[in-house]
Amino acid sequence: MADQLNAILEQIKKYNKIIIHRHQRPDPDAIGSQTGLAEILKASFPYKEIYTVGKDIPGLDWIGTMDDIDNATFNDALVIVTDTANAPRIDDRRFDNGEKLIKIDHHPNDEPFGDIMWVEPDASSCSEMIYAFYQHFSGELKMTKKAANAMYAGIIGDTGRFLYPATTPKTMLVAGALMAAGADAAKISQRENEITIPVARLSAFVYENLTIMDDGAAYVILTDEILKKYNLTEAGTSAVVSLPGRIKGVKSWAIFVQQEDGHYRVRLRSKGPVINELAKKHNGGGHPLASGAKATDEAEIKQIISELDQLTREN
């Protein structure tokens, strides 16, 4: 790891323009790691141009907002992509227009990209990795309260406020260090725990309509018609993904969310059975216990449900 960290810092020192990307449809860790790294670099190298790019997400703008830059800015720039497993998921397709590309990620490295890759699948989050980068060079890099808040938001987002198995003793030490650096843990946790009234009503629908099979696999299908009923878009469903996991006896689950073109986005979660290989079979991937996939039609939905049921039974 030390060699990779040294190589990354060497490139950061070399370039005067640094543009930081993350994945499409970002979660708190995507924006938290992106913003956290940007704020550390801005404080450490005030003479450099540091940008964060991608779509602004109103519900997550309290973690960080994006910069609007023109194509010419990418000339002679270092591009860093955080929390993104594969290149097609990178938000802002100009990521390839820079001079050098670095990947920093905690997903399995099934689809490598970039000139330098630092991938740690055992890390709870990419935000935890960004803190490790800062810690490794704490004599040269500077921490700020905004960076600490962003990374703390990312860590609790990807660990479900420390409920998920990805949480390790190291995770808790990093969380404590970020609190000591100024992260407002209670405020951030409350912010991530908040839901809107439409999401609260959709949550009730999920619990009421969740199908739980004999061996602990569960699923619910959210059609476009259902989302319209609750005045929600696909992006607004992220808050209900973890709900089935609160039910005793549910070991793995799938939430199918219909997209505008009719196909379904599949959010897969697990308390034990490894699900990322199943996701890969259906145009997806991710972590062993948290993955995503796609279903083109009802037939593929039934196939995924059957495979999830079998996987859970065997586990």
Coordinates of C-alpha atoms in Angstrom, one line a residue:
M1 CA 0.0 0.0 0.0
A2 CA 2.8 2.4 0.9
D3 CA 4.1 2.3 -2.7
Q4 CA 0.7 3.2 -4.1
L5 CA 0.3 6.0 -1.6
N6 CA 3.7 7.4 -2.4
A7 CA 3.0 7.2 -6.2
I8 CA -0.4 9.1 -5.7
L9 CA 1.2 11.9 -3.6
E10 CA 4.0 12.2 -6.1
Q11 CA 1.5 12.9 -8.9
I12 CA -0.5 15.3 -6.7
K13 CA 2.6 17.3 -6.1
K14 CA 3.5 17.2 -9.8
Y15 CA 0.3 18.6 -11.2
N16 CA -1.1 22.1 -10.7
K17 CA -4.6 21.1 -11.8
I18 CA -6.4 18.2 -10.1
I19 CA -9.9 17.2 -10.9
I20 CA -11.7 14.7 -8.7
H21 CA -14.6 12.5 -9.9
R22 CA -16.9 9.9 -8.3
H23 CA -19.6 7.5 -9.5
Q24 CA -23.0 8.3 -11.0
R25 CA -26.0 8.3 -8.6
P26 CA -23.7 9.0 -5.7
D27 CA -24.2 8.0 -2.2
P28 CA -22.7 9.7 0.9
D29 CA -19.4 7.8 0.5
A30 CA -19.0 8.8 -3.1
I31 CA -19.4 12.5 -2.3
G32 CA -17.8 12.2 1.1
S33 CA -14.5 10.7 -0.3
Q34 CA -14.5 13.0 -3.3
T35 CA -15.1 16.1 -1.1
G36 CA -12.9 15.0 1.7
L37 CA -9.9 14.5 -0.6
A38 CA -10.5 17.8 -2.4
E39 CA -10.7 19.7 0.9
I40 CA -7.5 18.1 2.2
L41 CA -5.7 19.0 -1.0
K42 CA -7.0 22.5 -1.1
A43 CA -5.7 23.1 2.5
S44 CA -2.4 21.4 1.8
F45 CA -1.7 22.9 -1.6
P46 CA -3.5 26.3 -1.7
Y47 CA -1.7 27.3 -4.9
K48 CA -3.1 24.4 -6.9
E49 CA -6.5 24.3 -8.7
I50 CA -8.6 21.6 -7.2
Y51 CA -12.0 20.8 -8.6
T52 CA -14.8 18.3 -7.9
V53 CA -17.1 17.4 -10.8
G54 CA -20.3 15.5 -11.4
K55 CA -24.0 16.2 -11.0
D56 CA -25.0 18.1 -7.9
I57 CA -27.3 16.1 -5.8
P58 CA -29.7 18.3 -3.8
G59 CA -30.2 15.7 -1.0
L60 CA -26.5 15.4 -0.5
D61 CA -25.3 18.9 -1.1
W62 CA -24.7 19.4 2.6
I63 CA -21.7 17.0 2.2
G64 CA -20.3 18.8 -0.9
T65 CA -21.1 20.6 -4.1
M66 CA -19.6 20.2 -7.5
D67 CA -17.7 22.7 -9.7
D68 CA -18.7 23.7 -13.2
I69 CA -15.5 23.6 -15.4
D70 CA -15.0 23.8 -19.1
N71 CA -13.3 21.2 -21.3
A72 CA -10.0 23.1 -21.5
T73 CA -9.6 22.7 -17.7
F74 CA -8.8 19.0 -18.3
N75 CA -5.7 19.9 -20.4
D76 CA -2.6 19.0 -18.4
A77 CA -4.7 17.9 -15.4
L78 CA -4.4 15.0 -13.0
V79 CA -7.8 13.2 -12.7
I80 CA -8.6 11.2 -9.6
V81 CA -11.7 9.0 -9.4
T82 CA -12.9 7.9 -6.0
D83 CA -15.4 5.1 -4.9
T84 CA -16.0 3.9 -8.5
A85 CA -15.5 0.2 -9.5
N86 CA -15.7 0.6 -13.3
A87 CA -15.1 3.4 -15.8
P88 CA -18.7 3.3 -17.3
R89 CA -20.0 4.4 -13.9
I90 CA -17.8 7.5 -13.6
D91 CA -19.9 10.7 -13.4
D92 CA -18.7 13.3 -16.0
R93 CA -17.4 11.4 -19.0
R94 CA -14.5 13.8 -19.5
F95 CA -12.5 11.9 -16.9
D96 CA -10.4 10.5 -19.8
N97 CA -9.4 14.0 -21.0
G98 CA -6.8 14.6 -18.3
E99 CA -3.1 13.7 -18.6
K100 CA -3.0 11.2 -15.8
L101 CA -5.7 9.0 -14.2
I102 CA -5.8 7.6 -10.7
K103 CA -8.3 5.2 -9.2
I104 CA -9.0 5.1 -5.5
D105 CA -11.7 2.6 -4.6
H106 CA -12.8 0.0 -2.0
H107 CA -14.9 -2.3 -4.4
P108 CA -13.4 -5.5 -5.8
N109 CA -11.1 -4.5 -8.7
D110 CA -13.0 -6.6 -11.3
E111 CA -12.7 -3.8 -13.9
P112 CA -9.3 -2.0 -13.5
F113 CA -8.8 1.4 -15.0
G114 CA -6.4 4.3 -14.6
D115 CA -2.6 4.7 -14.7
I116 CA -2.4 4.2 -10.9
M117 CA -4.8 2.1 -8.9
W118 CA -5.2 2.0 -5.1
V119 CA -7.9 -0.5 -4.3
E120 CA -8.7 -1.8 -0.8
P121 CA -11.8 -4.1 -0.8
D122 CA -11.5 -4.7 2.9
A123 CA -12.0 -1.0 3.7
S124 CA -15.4 0.0 5.0
S125 CA -15.6 2.9 2.6
C126 CA -13.6 5.0 0.3
S127 CA -13.8 7.8 2.8
E128 CA -11.9 5.5 5.3
M129 CA -9.2 5.1 2.6
I130 CA -9.0 8.9 2.1
Y131 CA -8.4 9.3 5.8
A132 CA -5.7 6.6 5.6
F133 CA -4.0 8.6 2.8
Y134 CA -4.1 11.7 4.9
Q135 CA -2.8 9.8 8.0
H136 CA 0.1 8.3 6.0
F137 CA 1.3 11.8 5.1
S138 CA 0.0 13.7 8.1
G139 CA 3.3 15.6 8.2
E140 CA 2.6 17.0 4.8
L141 CA -1.1 17.1 4.4
K142 CA -3.7 19.2 6.4
M143 CA -7.0 18.2 7.7
T144 CA -10.0 20.6 7.8
K145 CA -13.3 20.4 9.6
K146 CA -15.2 20.3 6.2
A147 CA -13.0 17.3 5.1
A148 CA -13.6 15.6 8.4
N149 CA -17.4 16.1 8.1
A150 CA -17.4 14.8 4.5
M151 CA -15.5 11.7 5.3
Y152 CA -17.5 10.9 8.5
A153 CA -20.6 11.2 6.4
G154 CA -19.2 8.8 3.9
I155 CA -18.1 6.2 6.5
I156 CA -21.5 6.1 8.3
G157 CA -23.2 6.0 4.9
D158 CA -21.4 2.9 3.8
T159 CA -21.5 1.2 7.2
G160 CA -25.1 2.0 8.0
R161 CA -24.0 4.0 11.0
F162 CA -21.7 1.1 12.0
L163 CA -24.4 -1.6 11.7
Y164 CA -22.9 -3.5 8.7
P165 CA -20.2 -6.2 8.8
A166 CA -17.8 -3.8 6.8
T167 CA -17.3 -2.0 10.1
T168 CA -13.9 -2.9 11.6
P169 CA -11.9 -1.7 14.6
K170 CA -9.9 0.5 12.2
T171 CA -13.2 2.0 11.0
M172 CA -14.1 3.0 14.6
L173 CA -10.6 4.5 15.1
V174 CA -10.9 6.5 12.0
A175 CA -14.4 7.7 13.0
G176 CA -13.0 8.8 16.3
A177 CA -10.1 10.6 14.7
L178 CA -12.5 12.5 12.4
M179 CA -14.6 13.5 15.3
A180 CA -11.5 14.8 17.0
A181 CA -10.8 16.8 13.8
G182 CA -14.2 18.5 14.0
A183 CA -16.7 16.1 12.5
D184 CA -20.1 16.7 14.1
A185 CA -21.1 13.0 14.5
A186 CA -24.5 13.5 16.0
K187 CA -25.6 16.1 13.4
I188 CA -24.3 14.0 10.5
S189 CA -26.0 10.8 11.8
Q190 CA -29.3 12.7 12.3
R191 CA -29.0 14.2 8.8
E192 CA -28.5 10.7 7.2
N193 CA -31.3 9.2 9.3
E194 CA -33.9 11.8 8.1
I195 CA -36.5 10.8 5.6
T196 CA -39.2 12.8 3.8
I197 CA -42.9 12.1 4.2
P198 CA -43.1 10.5 0.7
V199 CA -40.2 8.2 1.7
A200 CA -41.9 7.3 5.0
R201 CA -45.0 6.3 3.1
L202 CA -43.0 4.3 0.6
S203 CA -41.3 2.6 3.6
A204 CA -44.7 1.5 4.8
F205 CA -45.4 0.1 1.4
V206 CA -42.1 -1.9 1.4
Y207 CA -42.8 -3.5 4.7
E208 CA -46.4 -4.3 3.7
N209 CA -45.5 -5.8 0.4
L210 CA -42.2 -7.4 1.1
T211 CA -42.2 -11.1 0.1
I212 CA -40.2 -13.2 2.5
M213 CA -39.4 -16.8 1.4
D214 CA -38.9 -19.8 3.7
D215 CA -35.1 -19.7 3.8
G216 CA -34.8 -15.9 4.5
A217 CA -34.5 -14.4 1.0
A218 CA -36.9 -11.4 0.5
Y219 CA -37.8 -9.1 -2.3
V220 CA -40.1 -6.2 -3.3
I221 CA -40.8 -4.7 -6.7
L222 CA -41.3 -1.0 -7.0
T223 CA -42.8 -0.1 -10.4
D224 CA -43.0 3.3 -12.0
E225 CA -46.7 3.4 -11.1
I226 CA -45.9 2.9 -7.4
L227 CA -43.2 5.6 -7.4
K228 CA -45.6 8.0 -9.0
K229 CA -48.2 7.3 -6.4
Y230 CA -45.7 8.4 -3.7
N231 CA -44.4 11.3 -5.8
L232 CA -40.9 9.8 -5.9
T233 CA -38.2 9.3 -8.5
E234 CA -35.9 6.3 -8.7
A235 CA -33.3 8.2 -6.8
G236 CA -35.7 8.7 -3.9
T237 CA -35.8 5.0 -3.2
S238 CA -32.3 4.7 -1.7
A239 CA -33.6 5.3 1.8
V240 CA -35.7 2.1 1.7
V241 CA -32.9 -0.2 0.6
S242 CA -31.8 -1.2 4.1
L243 CA -35.3 -1.7 5.5
P244 CA -35.7 -5.5 4.9
G245 CA -32.5 -6.1 6.8
R246 CA -34.2 -4.9 10.1
I247 CA -36.6 -7.9 10.0
K248 CA -35.6 -10.9 12.0
G249 CA -35.2 -13.9 9.7
V250 CA -34.4 -12.0 6.6
K251 CA -30.9 -13.0 5.4
S252 CA -30.7 -11.5 2.0
W253 CA -33.0 -9.3 -0.1
A254 CA -33.5 -7.6 -3.5
I255 CA -35.3 -4.4 -4.3
F256 CA -36.3 -4.0 -7.9
V257 CA -36.9 -0.4 -9.0
Q258 CA -38.3 0.3 -12.5
Q259 CA -36.4 2.8 -14.6
E260 CA -37.8 5.2 -17.3
D261 CA -36.9 2.8 -20.1
G262 CA -38.8 -0.1 -18.4
H263 CA -35.9 -2.2 -17.1
Y264 CA -35.3 -2.6 -13.4
R265 CA -32.4 -1.5 -11.2
V266 CA -31.8 -4.2 -8.7
R267 CA -30.4 -3.4 -5.2
L268 CA -29.1 -6.5 -3.6
R269 CA -28.2 -6.7 0.1
S270 CA -27.2 -9.5 2.5
K271 CA -26.5 -10.3 6.1
G272 CA -24.3 -13.3 5.2
P273 CA -24.8 -15.0 1.8
V274 CA -22.3 -13.6 -0.7
I275 CA -24.3 -11.8 -3.4
N276 CA -21.8 -10.0 -5.7
E277 CA -21.3 -13.1 -8.0
L278 CA -25.1 -13.2 -8.5
A279 CA -25.0 -9.5 -9.4
K280 CA -22.2 -10.1 -11.9
K281 CA -24.4 -12.6 -13.8
H282 CA -27.0 -9.8 -14.3
N283 CA -24.9 -6.9 -15.6
G284 CA -23.8 -5.7 -12.1
G285 CA -21.4 -6.2 -9.3
G286 CA -20.3 -4.7 -6.0
H287 CA -19.4 -5.8 -2.5
P288 CA -19.9 -9.4 -1.2
L289 CA -22.9 -8.1 1.0
A290 CA -24.0 -5.1 -1.0
S291 CA -24.3 -5.1 -4.8
G292 CA -26.3 -3.9 -7.7
A293 CA -27.6 -5.4 -10.9
K294 CA -30.1 -5.0 -13.7
A295 CA -33.2 -6.9 -14.8
T296 CA -34.4 -6.3 -18.3
D297 CA -37.9 -7.7 -17.8
E298 CA -40.2 -9.8 -15.5
A299 CA -38.6 -13.0 -16.6
E300 CA -35.2 -11.8 -15.4
I301 CA -36.7 -10.6 -12.1
K302 CA -38.0 -14.1 -11.5
Q303 CA -34.6 -15.5 -12.3
I304 CA -32.8 -13.2 -9.9
I305 CA -35.4 -14.0 -7.1
S306 CA -34.9 -17.8 -7.7
E307 CA -31.1 -17.5 -7.7
L308 CA -31.2 -15.4 -4.5
D309 CA -33.4 -17.9 -2.9
Q310 CA -31.2 -20.8 -3.8
L311 CA -28.0 -18.9 -2.7
T312 CA -29.6 -18.1 0.7
R313 CA -30.8 -21.7 1.1
E314 CA -27.3 -23.0 0.5
N315 CA -25.8 -20.5 2.8

